[in-house]
Amino acid sequence: MKATQIERCFNACFSKKYQVCMVGGAEEPIYIPGDSASLASLGYREDFASSALHEAAHWCIAGLGRRRQIDFGYDYSPPPRTAQEQQKFFELEERVQALEWIFSDAACIDFHASADNLEVGTGYFQERLVGTKDELLTWIEGISESRARAFRDCLAGNSGVDLPANGLGRKRYG
């Protein structure tokens, strides 16, 4: 899928109900909460499909309180990072990137774990994501009205991916 198709899926799933609009073309990803006069804006980088999926994962995980804050209330620490700062980055990103991976599978897009730091490898982090991905698949199937499940299913429907009946299988999905 292309970024614009992902954007259309996100907006079809969430614009009306949650008053949010995904838009591409940003120099850097950013989430701006809405108010009574405007929709919230979820901006992804340029026209990168992976960036759209990553930002959608952040939004799907964020609770209502976080969705009321710019960039969900997170302070970004750019590289270079100390080993401790990098570890904190991985901890904050683990669930987000695991959900991005689920979305990538549904959209037929290759997933690549990111350290957001060219000086750091992702091998260990990728291994951690495998278990977290399995946990999140169980989580999104177990919550009624799961935003993550609705988005995953919309992506799969538009990309032609055949999800297993319970969404948890690995043979055809991830």
XYZ file of N, CA, C and O in Angstrom:
696
model
N 0.836 -1.189 0.000
C 0.000 0.000 0.000
C 0.877 1.247 0.000
O 1.964 1.258 0.553
N 0.363 2.269 -0.577
C 1.034 3.572 -0.567
C 0.557 4.368 0.647
O -0.498 4.096 1.222
N 1.342 5.377 1.005
C 1.014 6.198 2.168
C -0.380 6.814 2.048
O -1.120 6.884 3.038
N -0.737 7.253 0.863
C -2.054 7.881 0.698
C -3.190 6.886 0.946
O -4.246 7.270 1.458
N -2.981 5.619 0.606
C -3.989 4.596 0.875
C -4.107 4.348 2.379
O -5.209 4.163 2.902
N -2.971 4.339 3.060
C -2.958 4.168 4.516
C -3.685 5.343 5.168
O -4.506 5.168 6.075
N -3.386 6.529 4.682
C -4.029 7.745 5.180
C -5.545 7.658 5.011
O -6.307 7.985 5.935
N -5.996 7.201 3.849
C -7.438 7.066 3.612
C -8.071 6.056 4.572
O -9.173 6.281 5.089
N -7.379 4.942 4.819
C -7.894 3.950 5.774
C -8.027 4.561 7.162
O -9.056 4.405 7.828
N -6.976 5.237 7.606
C -6.994 5.847 8.936
C -8.152 6.834 9.042
O -8.930 6.793 10.000
N -8.268 7.708 8.068
C -9.311 8.727 8.121
C -10.705 8.118 8.030
O -11.638 8.591 8.693
N -10.858 7.061 7.242
C -12.158 6.385 7.155
C -12.534 5.758 8.501
O -13.701 5.780 8.904
N -11.554 5.229 9.199
C -11.807 4.576 10.489
C -12.065 5.577 11.617
O -12.883 5.305 12.500
N -11.367 6.715 11.606
C -11.313 7.528 12.819
C -11.728 8.997 12.709
O -11.990 9.628 13.727
N -11.762 9.558 11.517
C -12.005 11.004 11.412
C -13.304 11.445 12.073
O -13.301 12.374 12.883
N -14.399 10.807 11.732
C -15.691 11.230 12.288
C -15.796 10.930 13.773
O -16.116 11.801 14.577
N -15.539 9.690 14.143
C -15.756 9.261 15.523
C -14.807 9.931 16.510
O -15.193 10.265 17.625
N -13.540 10.111 16.093
C -12.526 10.623 17.019
C -12.040 12.032 16.680
O -11.137 12.543 17.334
N -12.610 12.634 15.650
C -12.238 14.001 15.271
C -10.730 14.148 15.047
O -10.076 15.031 15.602
N -10.179 13.250 14.221
C -8.747 13.260 13.917
C -8.560 13.034 12.424
O -9.347 12.320 11.795
N -7.526 13.632 11.881
C -7.234 13.500 10.450
C -5.744 13.225 10.269
O -4.903 13.963 10.785
N -5.424 12.155 9.552
C -4.028 11.854 9.228
C -3.669 12.602 7.952
O -4.436 12.595 6.983
N -2.503 13.245 7.964
C -2.040 13.979 6.786
C -0.546 13.721 6.570
O 0.224 13.674 7.518
N -0.177 13.576 5.313
C 1.224 13.376 4.973
C 1.914 14.682 4.647
O 1.320 15.755 4.705
N 3.190 14.572 4.317
C 3.941 15.730 3.874
C 4.701 16.461 4.962
O 5.329 17.483 4.692
N 4.681 15.959 6.183
C 5.370 16.647 7.276
C 6.884 16.439 7.187
O 7.345 15.378 6.774
N 7.642 17.471 7.557
C 9.105 17.314 7.635
C 9.467 16.336 8.739
O 10.412 15.570 8.613
N 8.734 16.401 9.825
C 8.881 15.481 10.945
C 7.484 15.071 11.389
O 6.563 15.881 11.353
N 7.321 13.829 11.837
C 6.000 13.407 12.312
C 5.570 14.259 13.503
O 6.397 14.629 14.341
N 4.283 14.557 13.561
C 3.764 15.343 14.688
C 2.278 15.079 14.868
O 1.550 14.902 13.890
N 1.870 15.060 16.124
C 0.460 14.962 16.459
C 0.064 16.251 17.160
O 0.687 16.665 18.137
N -0.980 16.890 16.642
C -1.518 18.114 17.228
C -2.959 17.829 17.634
O -3.800 17.513 16.782
N -3.264 17.902 18.929
C -4.642 17.651 19.349
C -5.600 18.697 18.800
O -5.199 19.834 18.532
N -6.831 18.295 18.619
C -7.840 19.215 18.128
C -8.517 19.952 19.276
O -8.206 19.752 20.446
N -9.450 20.793 18.903
C -10.276 21.493 19.882
C -11.690 21.566 19.325
O -11.999 20.906 18.335
N -12.540 22.350 19.920
C -13.936 22.403 19.479
C -14.083 22.938 18.052
O -15.087 22.700 17.397
N -13.052 23.634 17.559
C -13.138 24.234 16.223
C -12.352 23.474 15.155
O -12.505 23.745 13.969
N -11.493 22.537 15.555
C -10.657 21.858 14.556
C -10.381 20.409 14.939
O -10.370 20.053 16.113
N -10.163 19.605 13.906
C -9.794 18.202 14.105
C -8.368 18.103 14.632
O -7.533 18.963 14.356
N -8.096 17.035 15.337
C -6.714 16.706 15.680
C -6.011 16.337 14.378
O -6.642 15.863 13.427
N -4.707 16.544 14.322
C -3.931 16.258 13.118
C -2.798 15.301 13.445
O -2.007 15.553 14.355
N -2.737 14.200 12.706
C -1.674 13.216 12.858
C -0.822 13.267 11.594
O -1.213 12.750 10.549
N 0.319 13.960 11.684
C 1.167 14.153 10.519
C 2.262 13.104 10.429
O 2.931 12.828 11.412
N 2.399 12.535 9.256
C 3.490 11.576 9.033
C 4.483 12.160 8.046
O 4.187 13.070 7.278
N 5.676 11.617 8.063
C 6.792 12.162 7.313
C 6.623 11.970 5.807
O 6.415 10.851 5.336
N 6.724 13.085 5.108
C 6.687 13.151 3.641
C 5.600 12.239 3.076
O 4.441 12.423 3.376
N 5.998 11.242 2.270
C 5.008 10.301 1.741
C 5.429 8.869 2.063
O 5.217 7.963 1.282
N 6.000 8.697 3.253
C 6.522 7.389 3.656
C 5.425 6.551 4.310
O 4.918 6.897 5.377
N 5.100 5.416 3.693
C 4.073 4.529 4.226
C 4.438 4.053 5.631
O 3.571 3.993 6.508
N 5.698 3.731 5.852
C 6.109 3.257 7.180
C 5.902 4.324 8.243
O 5.521 4.019 9.371
N 6.126 5.573 7.899
C 5.904 6.662 8.844
C 4.417 6.775 9.168
O 4.035 6.977 10.341
N 3.558 6.632 8.170
C 2.111 6.688 8.408
C 1.683 5.563 9.345
O 0.906 5.782 10.282
N 2.209 4.357 9.114
C 1.856 3.221 9.972
C 2.378 3.422 11.395
O 1.697 3.093 12.370
N 3.582 3.961 11.511
C 4.179 4.195 12.828
C 3.360 5.216 13.610
O 3.050 5.015 14.792
N 2.988 6.300 12.971
C 2.204 7.331 13.656
C 0.811 6.812 14.002
O 0.268 7.138 15.066
N 0.230 5.999 13.136
C -1.064 5.382 13.445
C -0.940 4.485 14.676
O -1.840 4.456 15.530
N 0.175 3.761 14.796
C 0.388 2.908 15.961
C 0.467 3.752 17.233
O -0.140 3.405 18.259
N 1.203 4.860 17.189
C 1.253 5.761 18.351
C -0.161 6.188 18.735
O -0.535 6.148 19.909
N -0.955 6.596 17.745
C -2.297 7.099 18.016
C -3.193 5.996 18.578
O -3.965 6.231 19.509
N -3.101 4.794 18.029
C -3.949 3.691 18.489
C -3.616 3.261 19.915
O -4.494 2.796 20.647
N -2.384 3.397 20.317
C -1.972 3.025 21.674
C -2.295 4.129 22.673
O -2.635 3.858 23.822
N -2.228 5.368 22.246
C -2.419 6.499 23.161
C -3.832 6.532 23.728
O -4.816 6.448 22.995
N -3.907 6.686 25.035
C -5.196 6.869 25.689
C -5.700 8.288 25.478
O -5.007 9.139 24.904
N -6.886 8.556 25.967
C -7.504 9.858 25.768
C -6.633 10.994 26.316
O -6.473 12.031 25.668
N -6.050 10.806 27.482
C -5.195 11.844 28.062
C -4.007 12.177 27.184
O -3.674 13.349 26.979
N -3.366 11.174 26.631
C -2.223 11.395 25.732
C -2.671 12.035 24.422
O -1.954 12.833 23.845
N -3.868 11.676 23.952
C -4.371 12.255 22.700
C -4.774 13.710 22.866
O -5.072 14.384 21.881
N -4.739 14.218 24.055
C -5.018 15.639 24.308
C -3.738 16.466 24.380
O -3.794 17.656 24.647
N -2.576 15.824 24.150
C -1.286 16.506 24.264
C -0.544 16.494 22.924
O -0.637 15.525 22.167
N 0.204 17.545 22.664
C 1.038 17.578 21.461
C 2.014 16.403 21.518
O 2.633 16.146 22.558
N 2.127 15.698 20.401
C 2.975 14.498 20.301
C 2.745 13.521 21.443
O 3.668 12.862 21.919
N 1.497 13.445 21.882
C 1.076 12.511 22.932
C 1.819 12.730 24.248
O 1.873 11.858 25.103
N 2.428 13.914 24.407
C 3.122 14.248 25.644
C 4.526 13.696 25.756
O 5.157 13.798 26.812
N 5.052 13.117 24.683
C 6.407 12.551 24.724
C 7.443 13.612 24.369
O 7.242 14.402 23.461
N 8.551 13.594 25.069
C 9.693 14.443 24.744
C 10.658 13.621 23.908
O 11.103 12.549 24.339
N 10.968 14.100 22.737
C 11.877 13.393 21.837
C 13.320 13.746 22.168
O 13.663 14.919 22.289
N 14.130 12.727 22.298
C 15.560 12.898 22.550
C 16.309 12.428 21.304
O 16.431 11.220 21.071
N 16.808 13.354 20.476
C 17.452 12.949 19.227
C 18.819 12.311 19.467
O 19.444 12.551 20.496
N 19.272 11.485 18.519
C 20.618 10.934 18.628
C 21.650 12.032 18.421
O 21.317 13.057 17.822
N 22.855 11.875 18.874
C 23.336 10.669 19.559
C 22.779 10.582 20.970
O 22.517 11.592 21.611
N 22.617 9.335 21.429
C 22.092 9.074 22.760
C 23.098 8.250 23.547
O 23.818 7.452 22.969
N 23.050 8.419 24.848
C 23.843 7.540 25.708
C 23.201 6.159 25.657
O 22.054 6.010 25.203
N 23.889 5.154 26.144
C 23.338 3.796 26.177
C 22.038 3.777 26.985
O 21.062 3.122 26.596
N 22.007 4.518 28.069
C 20.813 4.586 28.915
C 19.660 5.276 28.173
O 18.518 4.813 28.232
N 19.950 6.343 27.471
C 18.911 7.041 26.701
C 18.388 6.157 25.571
O 17.190 6.151 25.276
N 19.284 5.394 24.934
C 18.868 4.508 23.856
C 17.975 3.397 24.397
O 16.981 3.030 23.779
N 18.328 2.874 25.569
C 17.502 1.837 26.182
C 16.096 2.376 26.486
O 15.104 1.711 26.249
N 16.030 3.604 26.973
C 14.728 4.225 27.253
C 13.937 4.393 25.949
O 12.726 4.160 25.918
N 14.627 4.786 24.866
C 13.965 4.893 23.566
C 13.338 3.557 23.181
O 12.175 3.491 22.787
N 14.114 2.469 23.295
C 13.597 1.144 22.949
C 12.390 0.780 23.817
O 11.402 0.235 23.319
N 12.449 1.089 25.095
C 11.334 0.778 25.988
C 10.071 1.532 25.574
O 8.980 0.963 25.561
N 10.214 2.810 25.251
C 9.059 3.617 24.849
C 8.502 3.190 23.491
O 7.308 3.331 23.234
N 9.363 2.681 22.644
C 8.962 2.336 21.271
C 8.542 0.879 21.102
O 7.990 0.521 20.057
N 8.757 0.043 22.078
C 8.532 -1.391 21.887
C 7.098 -1.719 21.471
O 6.878 -2.390 20.461
N 6.119 -1.260 22.206
C 4.728 -1.549 21.847
C 4.335 -0.841 20.547
O 3.608 -1.404 19.723
N 4.822 0.366 20.366
C 4.482 1.122 19.155
C 5.012 0.406 17.916
O 4.283 0.210 16.942
N 6.282 0.009 17.957
C 6.844 -0.645 16.774
C 6.275 -2.045 16.564
O 6.134 -2.489 15.427
N 5.914 -2.743 17.633
C 5.267 -4.045 17.468
C 3.906 -3.872 16.786
O 3.545 -4.654 15.901
N 3.165 -2.839 17.173
C 1.882 -2.577 16.527
C 2.089 -2.098 15.087
O 1.346 -2.490 14.179
N 3.109 -1.296 14.869
C 3.441 -0.890 13.500
C 3.711 -2.128 12.640
O 3.314 -2.186 11.468
N 4.374 -3.124 13.196
C 4.679 -4.366 12.487
C 3.371 -5.082 12.106
O 3.217 -5.570 10.987
N 2.429 -5.134 13.033
C 1.123 -5.743 12.750
C 0.444 -4.989 11.605
O -0.083 -5.596 10.665
N 0.466 -3.675 11.676
C -0.122 -2.865 10.607
C 0.621 -3.072 9.285
O 0.008 -3.136 8.222
N 1.947 -3.175 9.348
C 2.745 -3.404 8.137
C 2.363 -4.721 7.484
O 2.232 -4.801 6.252
N 2.182 -5.762 8.288
C 1.756 -7.056 7.747
C 0.413 -6.911 7.029
O 0.227 -7.437 5.937
N -0.516 -6.200 7.660
C -1.847 -6.040 7.085
C -1.817 -5.203 5.806
O -2.662 -5.383 4.924
N -0.860 -4.292 5.703
C -0.752 -3.414 4.533
C 0.206 -3.958 3.471
O 0.440 -3.302 2.456
N 0.770 -5.142 3.703
C 1.748 -5.756 2.783
C 2.973 -4.851 2.593
O 3.425 -4.627 1.465
N 3.488 -4.329 3.690
C 4.671 -3.479 3.667
C 5.725 -4.128 4.558
O 5.418 -4.576 5.671
N 6.956 -4.184 4.066
C 8.040 -4.737 4.882
C 8.240 -3.885 6.124
O 8.259 -2.660 6.048
N 8.385 -4.554 7.262
C 8.633 -3.856 8.517
C 10.117 -3.930 8.844
O 10.753 -4.965 8.685
N 10.664 -2.814 9.314
C 12.046 -2.748 9.775
C 12.063 -2.050 11.123
O 11.616 -0.906 11.231
N 12.553 -2.757 12.134
C 12.665 -2.143 13.458
C 13.598 -0.940 13.356
O 14.548 -0.938 12.578
N 13.313 0.082 14.159
C 14.114 1.305 14.110
C 14.699 1.632 15.473
O 13.984 1.643 16.474
N 15.989 1.928 15.472
C 16.653 2.429 16.676
C 16.653 3.953 16.665
O 17.028 4.569 17.653
N 16.255 4.549 15.538
C 16.296 6.003 15.368
C 17.681 6.534 15.711
O 17.834 7.597 16.296
N 18.672 5.743 15.369
C 20.052 6.074 15.722
C 20.963 5.202 14.858
O 21.010 3.986 15.045
N 21.671 5.801 13.926
C 22.491 5.029 12.990
C 23.660 4.321 13.652
O 24.253 3.422 13.065
N 23.988 4.703 14.876
C 25.122 4.096 15.576
C 24.735 2.859 16.387
O 25.583 2.251 17.029
N 23.460 2.472 16.349
C 22.968 1.375 17.171
C 22.290 0.330 16.293
O 21.496 0.674 15.424
N 22.586 -0.928 16.544
C 21.936 -2.016 15.824
C 20.552 -2.298 16.401
O 20.225 -1.863 17.505
N 19.754 -3.041 15.650
C 18.394 -3.331 16.093
C 18.147 -4.815 16.336
O 17.012 -5.208 16.623
N 19.178 -5.665 16.235
C 18.988 -7.113 16.374
C 18.280 -7.522 17.655
O 17.275 -8.241 17.627
N 18.787 -7.067 18.798
C 18.188 -7.409 20.085
C 16.773 -6.843 20.184
O 15.853 -7.520 20.652
N 16.602 -5.628 19.754
C 15.288 -4.979 19.803
C 14.295 -5.744 18.931
O 13.156 -5.979 19.335
N 14.706 -6.142 17.746
C 13.843 -6.916 16.840
C 13.381 -8.205 17.514
O 12.211 -8.574 17.412
N 14.285 -8.868 18.226
C 13.918 -10.100 18.938
C 12.850 -9.814 19.993
O 11.909 -10.603 20.151
N 12.988 -8.730 20.718
C 11.993 -8.350 21.726
C 10.652 -8.058 21.076
O 9.594 -8.346 21.647
N 10.687 -7.467 19.882
C 9.438 -7.105 19.204
C 8.601 -8.322 18.838
O 7.371 -8.233 18.798
N 9.235 -9.461 18.588
C 8.492 -10.666 18.207
C 7.499 -11.038 19.306
O 6.313 -11.249 19.052
N 7.981 -11.112 20.550
C 7.095 -11.446 21.663
C 6.053 -10.372 21.919
O 4.885 -10.668 22.207
N 6.452 -9.120 21.797
C 5.524 -8.012 22.020
C 4.445 -8.001 20.949
O 3.272 -7.728 21.230
N 4.821 -8.328 19.724
C 3.842 -8.396 18.634
C 2.779 -9.449 18.948
O 1.577 -9.190 18.783
N 3.199 -10.619 19.424
C 2.238 -11.664 19.784
C 1.301 -11.194 20.899
O 0.098 -11.426 20.852
N 1.848 -10.496 21.900
C 1.022 -9.959 22.992
C 0.005 -8.951 22.456
O -1.160 -8.953 22.875
N 0.448 -8.099 21.552
C -0.453 -7.073 21.014
C -1.535 -7.668 20.118
O -2.661 -7.158 20.088
N -1.203 -8.725 19.397
C -2.238 -9.393 18.598
C -3.346 -9.913 19.508
O -4.537 -9.761 19.209
N -2.964 -10.490 20.644
C -3.949 -10.968 21.615
C -4.730 -9.795 22.192
O -5.956 -9.850 22.330
N -4.033 -8.705 22.491
C -4.656 -7.509 23.064
C -5.695 -6.914 22.115
O -6.820 -6.637 22.524
N -5.351 -6.739 20.841
C -6.290 -6.085 19.929
C -7.490 -6.974 19.613
O -8.561 -6.472 19.301
N -7.310 -8.281 19.716
C -8.446 -9.179 19.498
C -9.356 -9.220 20.722
O -10.542 -9.499 20.598
N -8.818 -8.931 21.896
C -9.578 -9.064 23.132
C -10.333 -7.831 23.570
O -11.110 -7.886 24.519
N -10.139 -6.716 22.913
C -10.799 -5.477 23.307
C -11.925 -5.173 22.327
O -11.695 -5.090 21.120
N -13.120 -5.021 22.874
C -14.219 -4.649 21.978
C -13.984 -3.210 21.517
O -13.484 -2.379 22.267
N -14.306 -2.949 20.290
C -14.108 -1.630 19.679
C -12.645 -1.190 19.715
O -12.343 -0.021 19.922
N -11.737 -2.120 19.503
C -10.308 -1.808 19.461
C -9.997 -0.946 18.241
O -10.275 -1.332 17.104
N -9.405 0.224 18.481
C -9.013 1.092 17.371
C -7.955 0.396 16.522
O -7.975 0.471 15.297
N -7.029 -0.282 17.185
C -5.958 -0.968 16.459
C -6.519 -2.067 15.563
O -6.087 -2.230 14.418
N -7.482 -2.825 16.073
C -8.067 -3.894 15.255
C -8.836 -3.308 14.078
O -8.746 -3.808 12.956
N -9.599 -2.239 14.311
C -10.357 -1.623 13.222
C -9.419 -1.155 12.116
O -9.681 -1.370 10.924
N -8.299 -0.529 12.503
C -7.349 -0.034 11.509
C -6.660 -1.194 10.798
O -6.550 -1.194 9.570
N -6.223 -2.195 11.552
C -5.585 -3.368 10.937
C -6.514 -4.014 9.928
O -6.120 -4.349 8.809
N -7.778 -4.180 10.308
C -8.736 -4.840 9.419
C -9.003 -4.006 8.167
O -9.155 -4.555 7.074
N -9.042 -2.693 8.321
C -9.227 -1.817 7.155
C -8.031 -1.927 6.216
O -8.201 -2.025 4.997
N -6.833 -1.925 6.785
C -5.621 -2.083 5.964
C -5.654 -3.408 5.207
O -5.394 -3.453 4.004
N -5.961 -4.477 5.928
C -5.996 -5.806 5.306
C -7.042 -5.869 4.207
O -6.797 -6.434 3.132
N -8.192 -5.281 4.450
C -9.246 -5.267 3.442
C -8.843 -4.525 2.183
O -9.204 -4.914 1.073
N -8.075 -3.468 2.348
C -7.649 -2.672 1.200
C -6.415 -3.220 0.510
O -6.176 -2.916 -0.656
N -5.621 -4.012 1.222
C -4.416 -4.572 0.608
C -4.640 -5.984 0.083
O -3.808 -6.513 -0.653
N -5.733 -6.610 0.499
C -6.030 -7.967 0.052
C -5.433 -9.042 0.932
O -5.476 -10.219 0.574
N -4.895 -8.689 2.099
C -4.343 -9.686 3.012
C -5.486 -10.479 3.623
O -6.486 -9.916 4.050
N -5.322 -11.785 3.645
C -6.325 -12.677 4.211
C -5.954 -12.966 5.665
O -5.106 -13.806 5.940
N -6.580 -12.245 6.590
C -6.302 -12.456 8.011
C -6.929 -13.765 8.462
O -8.039 -14.090 8.055
N -6.244 -14.502 9.339
C -6.873 -15.691 9.931
C -8.118 -15.275 10.706
O -8.237 -14.127 11.143
N -9.024 -16.216 10.909
C -10.291 -15.914 11.575
C -10.074 -15.225 12.924
O -10.798 -14.315 13.282
N -9.062 -15.654 13.678
C -8.839 -15.038 14.986
C -7.778 -13.944 14.942
O -7.478 -13.337 15.967
N -7.197 -13.676 13.772
C -6.213 -12.604 13.645
C -4.859 -12.923 14.227
O -3.950 -12.109 14.180
N -4.697 -14.126 14.798
C -3.463 -14.420 15.529
C -2.497 -15.320 14.774
O -1.384 -15.518 15.203
N -2.916 -15.922 13.689
C -2.058 -16.862 12.994
C -0.815 -16.251 12.404
O -0.721 -15.047 12.211
N 0.201 -17.081 12.122
C 1.454 -16.596 11.574
C 1.664 -17.055 10.134
O 2.490 -16.495 9.449
N 0.980 -18.081 9.675
C 1.241 -18.621 8.355
C 0.930 -17.611 7.260
O 1.726 -17.381 6.374
N -0.220 -16.983 7.314
C -0.605 -16.044 6.276
C -0.419 -14.614 6.708
O -0.556 -13.688 5.933
N -0.130 -14.406 7.987
C -0.137 -13.053 8.535
C 1.056 -12.881 9.461
O 1.045 -13.315 10.586
N 2.079 -12.249 8.977
C 3.237 -11.898 9.784
C 4.112 -13.041 10.112
O 4.946 -13.032 10.917
